[in-house]
Short mmCIF file of C-alpha atoms and ligand atoms in Angstrom, two decimals:
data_model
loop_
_atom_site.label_atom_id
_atom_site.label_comp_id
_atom_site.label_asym_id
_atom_site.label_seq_id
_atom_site.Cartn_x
_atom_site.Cartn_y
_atom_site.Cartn_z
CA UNK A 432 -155.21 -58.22 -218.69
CA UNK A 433 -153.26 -61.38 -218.93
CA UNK A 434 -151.65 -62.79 -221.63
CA UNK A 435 -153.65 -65.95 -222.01
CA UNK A 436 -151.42 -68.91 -222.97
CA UNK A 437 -152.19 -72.40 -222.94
CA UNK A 438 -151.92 -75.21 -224.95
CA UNK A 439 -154.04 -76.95 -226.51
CA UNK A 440 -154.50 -80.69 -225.52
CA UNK A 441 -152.50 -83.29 -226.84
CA UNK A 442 -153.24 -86.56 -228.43
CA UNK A 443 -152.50 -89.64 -225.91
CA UNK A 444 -152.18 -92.74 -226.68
CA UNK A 445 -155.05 -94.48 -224.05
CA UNK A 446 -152.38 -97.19 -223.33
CA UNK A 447 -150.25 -95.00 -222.91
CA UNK A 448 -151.85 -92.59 -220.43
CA UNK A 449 -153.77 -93.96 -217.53
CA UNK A 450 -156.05 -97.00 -216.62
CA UNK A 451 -158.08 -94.58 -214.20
CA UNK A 452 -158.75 -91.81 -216.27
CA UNK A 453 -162.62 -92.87 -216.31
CA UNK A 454 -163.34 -92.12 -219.99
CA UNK A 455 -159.83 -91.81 -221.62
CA UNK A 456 -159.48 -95.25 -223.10
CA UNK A 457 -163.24 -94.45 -224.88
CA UNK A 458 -162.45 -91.79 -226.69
CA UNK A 459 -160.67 -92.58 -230.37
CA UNK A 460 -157.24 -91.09 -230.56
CA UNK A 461 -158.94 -88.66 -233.37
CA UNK A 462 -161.76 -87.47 -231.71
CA UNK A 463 -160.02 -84.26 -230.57
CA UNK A 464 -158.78 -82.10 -233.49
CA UNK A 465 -155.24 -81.20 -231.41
CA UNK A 466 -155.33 -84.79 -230.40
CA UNK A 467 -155.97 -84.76 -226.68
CA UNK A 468 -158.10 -86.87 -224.61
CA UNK A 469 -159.38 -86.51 -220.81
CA UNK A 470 -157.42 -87.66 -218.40
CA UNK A 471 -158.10 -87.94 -214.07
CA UNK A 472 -156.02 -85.80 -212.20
CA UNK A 473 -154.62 -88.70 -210.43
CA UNK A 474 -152.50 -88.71 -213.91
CA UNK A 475 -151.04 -85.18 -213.69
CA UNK A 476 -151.52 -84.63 -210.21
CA UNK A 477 -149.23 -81.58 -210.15
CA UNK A 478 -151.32 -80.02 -212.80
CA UNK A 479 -152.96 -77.04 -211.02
CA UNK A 480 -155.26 -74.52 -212.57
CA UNK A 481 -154.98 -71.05 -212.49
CA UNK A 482 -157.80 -68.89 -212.05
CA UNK A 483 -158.87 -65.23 -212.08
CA UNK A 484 -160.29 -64.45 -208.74
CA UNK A 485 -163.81 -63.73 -208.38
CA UNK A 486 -163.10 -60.53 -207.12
CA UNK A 487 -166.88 -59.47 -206.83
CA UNK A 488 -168.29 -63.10 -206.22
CA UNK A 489 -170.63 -62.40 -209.02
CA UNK A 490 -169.88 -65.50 -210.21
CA UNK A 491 -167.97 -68.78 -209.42
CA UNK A 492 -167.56 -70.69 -213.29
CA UNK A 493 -163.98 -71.89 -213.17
CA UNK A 494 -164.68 -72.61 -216.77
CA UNK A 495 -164.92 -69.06 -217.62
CA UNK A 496 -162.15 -67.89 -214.74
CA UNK A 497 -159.68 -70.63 -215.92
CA UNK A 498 -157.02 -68.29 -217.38
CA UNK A 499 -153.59 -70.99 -217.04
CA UNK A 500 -152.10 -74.00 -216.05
CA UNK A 501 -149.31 -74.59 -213.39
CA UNK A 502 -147.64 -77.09 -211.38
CA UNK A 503 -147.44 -78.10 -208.21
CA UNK A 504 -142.91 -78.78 -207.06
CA UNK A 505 -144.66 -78.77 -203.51
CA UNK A 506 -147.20 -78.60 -201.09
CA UNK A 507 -147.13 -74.78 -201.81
CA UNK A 508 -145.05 -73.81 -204.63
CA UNK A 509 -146.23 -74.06 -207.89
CA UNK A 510 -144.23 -73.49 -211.34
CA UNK A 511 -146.04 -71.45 -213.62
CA UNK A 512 -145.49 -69.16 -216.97
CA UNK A 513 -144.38 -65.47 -216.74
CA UNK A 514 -146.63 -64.72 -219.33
CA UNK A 515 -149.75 -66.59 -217.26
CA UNK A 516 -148.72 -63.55 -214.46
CA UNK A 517 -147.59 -60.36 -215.77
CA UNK A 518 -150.04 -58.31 -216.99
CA UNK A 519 -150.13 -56.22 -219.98
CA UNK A 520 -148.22 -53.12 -218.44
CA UNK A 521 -145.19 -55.80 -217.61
CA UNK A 522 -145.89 -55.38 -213.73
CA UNK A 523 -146.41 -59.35 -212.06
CA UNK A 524 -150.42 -59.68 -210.73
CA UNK A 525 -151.55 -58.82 -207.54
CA UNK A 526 -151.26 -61.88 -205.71
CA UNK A 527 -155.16 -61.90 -205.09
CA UNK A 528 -156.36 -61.25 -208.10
CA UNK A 529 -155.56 -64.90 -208.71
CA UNK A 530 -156.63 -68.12 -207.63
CA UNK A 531 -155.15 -72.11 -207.84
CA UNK A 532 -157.40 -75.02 -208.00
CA UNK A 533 -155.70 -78.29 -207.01
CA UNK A 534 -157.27 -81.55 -207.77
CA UNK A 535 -159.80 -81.05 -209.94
CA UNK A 536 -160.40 -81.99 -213.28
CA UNK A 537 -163.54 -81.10 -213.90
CA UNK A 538 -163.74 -76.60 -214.11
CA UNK A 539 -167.59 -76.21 -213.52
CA UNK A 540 -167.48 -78.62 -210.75
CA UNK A 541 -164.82 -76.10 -209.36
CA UNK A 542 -167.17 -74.66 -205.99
CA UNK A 543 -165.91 -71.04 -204.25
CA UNK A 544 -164.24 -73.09 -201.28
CA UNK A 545 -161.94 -74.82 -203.75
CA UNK A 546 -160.43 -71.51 -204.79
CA UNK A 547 -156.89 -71.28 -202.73
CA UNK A 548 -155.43 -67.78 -202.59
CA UNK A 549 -151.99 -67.15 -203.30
CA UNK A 550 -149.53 -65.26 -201.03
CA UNK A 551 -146.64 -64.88 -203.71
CA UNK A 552 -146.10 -64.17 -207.23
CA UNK A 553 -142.14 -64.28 -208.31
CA UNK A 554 -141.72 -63.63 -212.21
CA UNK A 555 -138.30 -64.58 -213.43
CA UNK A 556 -136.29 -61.24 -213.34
CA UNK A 557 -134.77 -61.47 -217.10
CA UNK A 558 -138.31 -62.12 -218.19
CA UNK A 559 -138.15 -60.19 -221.60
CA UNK A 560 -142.24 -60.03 -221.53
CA UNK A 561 -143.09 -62.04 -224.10
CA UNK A 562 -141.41 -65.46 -223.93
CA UNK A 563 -137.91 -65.38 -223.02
CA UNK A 564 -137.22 -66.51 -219.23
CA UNK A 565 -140.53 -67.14 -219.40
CA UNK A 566 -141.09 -68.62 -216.08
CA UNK A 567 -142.56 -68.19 -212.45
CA UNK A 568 -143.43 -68.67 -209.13
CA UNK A 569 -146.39 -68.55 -206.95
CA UNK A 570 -147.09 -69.91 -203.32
CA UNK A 571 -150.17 -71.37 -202.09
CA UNK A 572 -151.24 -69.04 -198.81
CA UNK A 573 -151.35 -72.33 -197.50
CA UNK A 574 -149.73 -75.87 -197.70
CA UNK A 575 -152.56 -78.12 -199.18
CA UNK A 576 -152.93 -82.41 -198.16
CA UNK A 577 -151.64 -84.23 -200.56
CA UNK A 578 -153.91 -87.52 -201.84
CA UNK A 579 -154.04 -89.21 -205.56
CA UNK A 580 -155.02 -86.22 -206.93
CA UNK A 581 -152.63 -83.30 -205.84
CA UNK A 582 -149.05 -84.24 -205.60
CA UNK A 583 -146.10 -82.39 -206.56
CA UNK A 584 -143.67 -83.34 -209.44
CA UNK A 585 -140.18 -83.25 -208.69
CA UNK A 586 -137.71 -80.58 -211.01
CA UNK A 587 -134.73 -81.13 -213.12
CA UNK A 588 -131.03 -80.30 -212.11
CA UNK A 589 -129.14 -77.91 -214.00
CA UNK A 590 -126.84 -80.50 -214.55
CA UNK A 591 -129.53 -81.65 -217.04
CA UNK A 592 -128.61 -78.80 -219.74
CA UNK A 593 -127.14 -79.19 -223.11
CA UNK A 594 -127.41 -82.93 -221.99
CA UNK A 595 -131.34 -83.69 -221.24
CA UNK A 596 -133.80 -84.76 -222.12
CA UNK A 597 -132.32 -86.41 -225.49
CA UNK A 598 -134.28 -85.62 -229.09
CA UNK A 599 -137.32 -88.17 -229.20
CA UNK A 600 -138.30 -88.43 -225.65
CA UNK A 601 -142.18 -88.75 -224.52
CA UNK A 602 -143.49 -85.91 -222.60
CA UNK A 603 -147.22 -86.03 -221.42
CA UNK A 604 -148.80 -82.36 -221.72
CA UNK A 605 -151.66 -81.06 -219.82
CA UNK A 606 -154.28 -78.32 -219.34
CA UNK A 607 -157.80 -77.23 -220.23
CA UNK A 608 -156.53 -75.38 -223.31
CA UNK A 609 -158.02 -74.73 -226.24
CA UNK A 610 -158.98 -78.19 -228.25
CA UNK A 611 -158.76 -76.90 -231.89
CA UNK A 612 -155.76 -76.70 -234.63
CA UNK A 613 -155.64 -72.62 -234.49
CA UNK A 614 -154.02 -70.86 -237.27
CA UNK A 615 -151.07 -68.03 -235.97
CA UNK A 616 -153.47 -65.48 -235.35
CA UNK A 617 -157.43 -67.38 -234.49
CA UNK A 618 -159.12 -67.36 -231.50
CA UNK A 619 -160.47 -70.60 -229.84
CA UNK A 620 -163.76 -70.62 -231.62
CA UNK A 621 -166.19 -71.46 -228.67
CA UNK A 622 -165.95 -70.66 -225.14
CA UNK A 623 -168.65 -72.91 -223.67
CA UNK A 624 -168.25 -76.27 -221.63
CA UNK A 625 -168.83 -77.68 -224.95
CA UNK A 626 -166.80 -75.85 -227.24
CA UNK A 627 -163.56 -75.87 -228.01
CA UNK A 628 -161.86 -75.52 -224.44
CA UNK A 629 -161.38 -77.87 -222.49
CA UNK A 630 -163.42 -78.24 -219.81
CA UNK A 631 -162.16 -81.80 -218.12
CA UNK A 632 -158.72 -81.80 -218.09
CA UNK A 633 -156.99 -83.41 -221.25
CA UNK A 634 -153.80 -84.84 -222.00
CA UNK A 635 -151.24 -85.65 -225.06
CA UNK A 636 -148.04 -87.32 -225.67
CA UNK A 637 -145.47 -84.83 -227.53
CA UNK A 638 -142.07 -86.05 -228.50
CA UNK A 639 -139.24 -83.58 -227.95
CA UNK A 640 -137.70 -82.45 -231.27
CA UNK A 641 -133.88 -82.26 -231.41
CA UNK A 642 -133.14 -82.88 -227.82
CA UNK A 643 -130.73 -80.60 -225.95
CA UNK A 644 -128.77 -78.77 -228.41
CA UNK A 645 -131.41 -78.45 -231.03
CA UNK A 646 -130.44 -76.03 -233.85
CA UNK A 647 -134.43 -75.11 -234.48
CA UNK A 648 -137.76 -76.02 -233.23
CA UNK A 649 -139.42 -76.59 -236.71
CA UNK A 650 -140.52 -73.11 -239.08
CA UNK A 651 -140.22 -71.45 -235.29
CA UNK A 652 -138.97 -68.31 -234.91
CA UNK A 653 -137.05 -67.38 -231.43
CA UNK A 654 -136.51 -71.09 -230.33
CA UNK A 655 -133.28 -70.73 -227.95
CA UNK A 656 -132.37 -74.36 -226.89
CA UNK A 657 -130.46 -73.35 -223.79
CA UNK A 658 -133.70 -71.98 -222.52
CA UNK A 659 -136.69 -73.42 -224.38
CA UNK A 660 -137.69 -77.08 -225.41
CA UNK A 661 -139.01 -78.05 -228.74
CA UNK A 662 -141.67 -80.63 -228.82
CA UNK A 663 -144.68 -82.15 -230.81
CA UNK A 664 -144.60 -83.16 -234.37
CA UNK A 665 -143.30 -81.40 -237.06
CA UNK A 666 -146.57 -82.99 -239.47
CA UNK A 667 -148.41 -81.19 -236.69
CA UNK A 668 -152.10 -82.76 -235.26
CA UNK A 669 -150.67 -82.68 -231.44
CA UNK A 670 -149.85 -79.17 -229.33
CA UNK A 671 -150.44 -77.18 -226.74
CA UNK A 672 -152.57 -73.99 -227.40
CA UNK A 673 -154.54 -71.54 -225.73
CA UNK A 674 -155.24 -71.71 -222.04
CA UNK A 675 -152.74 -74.56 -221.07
CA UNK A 676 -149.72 -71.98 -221.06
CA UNK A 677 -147.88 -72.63 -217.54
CA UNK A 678 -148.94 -76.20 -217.18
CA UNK A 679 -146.40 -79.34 -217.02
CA UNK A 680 -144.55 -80.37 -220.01
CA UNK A 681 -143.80 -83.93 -217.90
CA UNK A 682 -141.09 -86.51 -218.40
CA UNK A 683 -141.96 -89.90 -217.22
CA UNK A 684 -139.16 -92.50 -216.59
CA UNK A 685 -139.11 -96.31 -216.78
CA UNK A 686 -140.62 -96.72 -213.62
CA UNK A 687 -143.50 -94.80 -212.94
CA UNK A 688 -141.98 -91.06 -211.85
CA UNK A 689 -142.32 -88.12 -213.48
CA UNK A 690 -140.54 -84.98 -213.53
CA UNK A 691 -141.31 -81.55 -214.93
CA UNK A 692 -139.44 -80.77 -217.95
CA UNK A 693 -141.17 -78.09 -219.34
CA UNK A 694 -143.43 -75.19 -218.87
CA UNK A 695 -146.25 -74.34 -221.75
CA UNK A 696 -144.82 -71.07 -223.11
CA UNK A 697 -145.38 -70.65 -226.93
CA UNK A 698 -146.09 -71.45 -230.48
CA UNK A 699 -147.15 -70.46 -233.88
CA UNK A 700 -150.63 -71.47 -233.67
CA UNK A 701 -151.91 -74.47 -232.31
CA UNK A 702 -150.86 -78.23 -233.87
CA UNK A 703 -149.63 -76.33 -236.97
CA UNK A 704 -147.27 -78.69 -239.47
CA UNK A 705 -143.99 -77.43 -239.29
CA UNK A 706 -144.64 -75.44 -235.73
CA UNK A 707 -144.04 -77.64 -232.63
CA UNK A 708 -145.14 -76.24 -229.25
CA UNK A 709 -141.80 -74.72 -227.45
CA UNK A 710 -141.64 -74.97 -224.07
CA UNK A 711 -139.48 -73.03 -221.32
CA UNK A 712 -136.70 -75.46 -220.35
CA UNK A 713 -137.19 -75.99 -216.48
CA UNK A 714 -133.59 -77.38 -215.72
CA UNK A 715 -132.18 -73.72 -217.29
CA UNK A 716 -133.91 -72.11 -214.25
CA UNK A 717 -133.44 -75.02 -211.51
CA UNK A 718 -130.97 -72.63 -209.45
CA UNK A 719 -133.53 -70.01 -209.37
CA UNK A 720 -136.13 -72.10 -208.67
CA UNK A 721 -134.32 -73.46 -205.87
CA UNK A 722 -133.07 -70.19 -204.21
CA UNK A 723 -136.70 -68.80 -204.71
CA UNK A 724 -139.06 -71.79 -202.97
CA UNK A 725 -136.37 -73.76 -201.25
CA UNK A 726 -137.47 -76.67 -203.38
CA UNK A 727 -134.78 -78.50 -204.51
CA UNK A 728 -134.69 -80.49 -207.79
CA UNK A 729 -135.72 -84.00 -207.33
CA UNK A 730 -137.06 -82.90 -203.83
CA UNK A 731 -140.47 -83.88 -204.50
CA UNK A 732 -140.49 -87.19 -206.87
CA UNK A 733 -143.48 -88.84 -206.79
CA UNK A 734 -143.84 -92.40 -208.72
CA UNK A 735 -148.03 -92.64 -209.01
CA UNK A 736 -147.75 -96.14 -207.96
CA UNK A 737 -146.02 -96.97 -205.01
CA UNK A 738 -147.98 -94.24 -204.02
CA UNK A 739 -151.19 -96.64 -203.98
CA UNK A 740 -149.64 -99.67 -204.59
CA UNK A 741 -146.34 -101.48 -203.56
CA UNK A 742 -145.37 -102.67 -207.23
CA UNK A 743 -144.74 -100.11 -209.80
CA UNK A 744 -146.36 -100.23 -213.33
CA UNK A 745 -145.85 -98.36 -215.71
CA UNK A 746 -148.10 -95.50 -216.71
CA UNK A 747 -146.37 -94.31 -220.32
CA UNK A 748 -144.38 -96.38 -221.44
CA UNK A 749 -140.96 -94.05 -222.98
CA UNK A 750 -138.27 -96.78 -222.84
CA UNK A 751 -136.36 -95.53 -226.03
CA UNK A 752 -132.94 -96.75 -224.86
CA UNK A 753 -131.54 -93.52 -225.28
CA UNK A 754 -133.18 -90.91 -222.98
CA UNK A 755 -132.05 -92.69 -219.99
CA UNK A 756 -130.12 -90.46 -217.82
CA UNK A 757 -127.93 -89.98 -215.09
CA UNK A 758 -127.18 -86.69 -214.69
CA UNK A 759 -127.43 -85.91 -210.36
CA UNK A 760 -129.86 -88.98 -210.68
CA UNK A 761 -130.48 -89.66 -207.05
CA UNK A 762 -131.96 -93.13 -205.10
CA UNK A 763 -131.62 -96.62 -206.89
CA UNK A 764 -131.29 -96.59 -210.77
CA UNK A 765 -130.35 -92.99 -210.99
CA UNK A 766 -133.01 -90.29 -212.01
CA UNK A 767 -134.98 -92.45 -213.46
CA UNK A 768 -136.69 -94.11 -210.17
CA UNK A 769 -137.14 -92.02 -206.96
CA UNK A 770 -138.43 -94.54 -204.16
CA UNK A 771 -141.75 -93.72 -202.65
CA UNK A 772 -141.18 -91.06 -200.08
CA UNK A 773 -141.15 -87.50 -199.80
C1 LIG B 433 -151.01 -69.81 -226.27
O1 LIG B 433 -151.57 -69.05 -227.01
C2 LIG B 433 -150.24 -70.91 -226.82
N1 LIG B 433 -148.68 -74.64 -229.55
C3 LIG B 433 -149.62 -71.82 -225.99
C4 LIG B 433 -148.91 -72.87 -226.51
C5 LIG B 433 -148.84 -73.00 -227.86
C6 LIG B 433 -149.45 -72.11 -228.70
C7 LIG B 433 -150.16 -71.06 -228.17
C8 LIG B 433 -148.07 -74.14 -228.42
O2 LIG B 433 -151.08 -69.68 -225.08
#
């Protein structure tokens, strides 16, 4: 019924990605064949996961109902994939035939009450149904608390295109996708809590590929910078795949904040060589985003530290010297540091 996208985890370096991910600095970088490793939500906090809805309440395994990933711009709107919502006649979902977990990285811990209905679903109008404009809305029926665990990301400007985020900047990737290097055409092998999706949430660093006014995203085909990112590694080993499709493609800056680059759209397998992940372009779609939720870009920055902690650290370290913008950069030290409010 839905086109299931996601990506499959990524490979992260342990220093790289989180001192309180309980298990992440245990596991070898290899250990995951598309390079991922678990992470704790209070790393990706604006990862969300999308769910089918138990309809019939015959049963309640978010492993099995986890169908895409998403993220949280708010304390209600989440950025998601067209692809994760349309269905296979082109007509957007029902809004309850979906649900949104928040805050949980763990699928068969999800419980019924954690399922949160949705009140809106708002594909992209010029969505070609496949993966062009291949973006989307959906609101939370209700606004949910934010803690450590559930916290929005804050959006690019449009000012950001043809201009960032420059070729060989660090984006962390995110979802409960499908573990395993997949060939153009395979299925994940396993679907089982200890097969070959993911069912703690996993995370990978993917570099982008030839910045803003790429010419190509690897072997490819339909890779439109204006609209799409390229990123991963063209001698393959780290992607998305399967089952993270609408989840955060996130930017971190020099000082803990993060903001939400990209959206998991599409690839040529999984962690192929030559065929990087591509990734809808968020700040291509910031105006729409912003007429649609009334979310501004860079309304909701969140910097996981001074969030728990006066004194910043750094959670991934990207200081290349030559991703650091200014483009509409708001607060002290331009878009790179937001302050600690919201
Ligand atoms: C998918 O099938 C999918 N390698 C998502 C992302 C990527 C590949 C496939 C990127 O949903």
């Amino acid at each position: 019924m839905f086109a299931f996208a996601m990506g499959c985890a990524l490979s992260v370096s342990p220093a790289a990605v989180n001192a309180d991910a309980s298990d992440s600095n245990d596991v070898p970088l290899d250990a995951l064949v598309v390079g991922g490793d678990p992470v704790a939500m209070s790393d990706v906090p604006w990862q969300v996961a999308i769910l089918s809805a138990n309809l019939n309440s015959v049963d309640d395994d978010g492993y099995l109902d986890q169908v895409c990933g998403g993220s949280l711009i708010s304390n209600r709107w989440i950025v998601t994939a067209a692809h994760c919502v349309v269905g296979d006649d082109g007509e957007a979902a029902d809004a309850f035939t979906l649900d949104v977990v928040t805050g949980i990285a763990t699928l068969t811990d999800i419980e019924s009450t954690d399922r949160r209905g949705l009140d809106r679903i708002l594909v992209h109008p010029e969505y070609d149904g496949e993966f062009v404009n291949d973006i989307a809305l959906v609101r939370l029926a209700e606004e949910i608390a934010l803690n450590s665990d559930q916290q929005p990301i804050a959006y690019p400007p449009a000012s950001w295109q043809g201009a960032l985020p420059a070729a060989g900047s660090e984006y962390l990737v995110s979802g409960w996708g499908c573990r395993a290097e997949l060939g153009p055409s395979e299925a994940c092998p396993e679907d089982d809590p200890d097969g070959y999706y993911a069912n703690t949430i996993e995370a990978v660093v993917v570099d982008d590929i030839g910045g803003p006014t790429a010419s190509a995203c690897g072997a490819n085909s339909d890779f439109d910078v204006e609209i799409m990112i390229c990123a991963g590694d063209i001698a393959g080993g780290v992607d998305s795949c399967t089952g993270d499709s609408g989840g955060p493609l996130a930017l971190s800056d020099d000082a803990g904040g993060w903001v939400l680059a990209g959206v998991v759209s599409f690839g040529f397998g999984c962690a192929q060589v030559s065929y990087p992940g591509v990734y809808t372009r968020v700040s291509a779609y910031a105006e729409w985003l912003e007429a649609m939720s009334g979310v501004e870009p860079f309304a909701q920055p969140w910097s996981p530290n001074t969030f728990t902690a006066l004194t910043p650290t750094r959670l991934l370290d990207t200081r290349s010297g030559d991703r650091v913008g200014t483009l509409d950069g708001s607060g002290p030290g331009g878009w790179c540091w937001w302050g600690s409010g919201w």
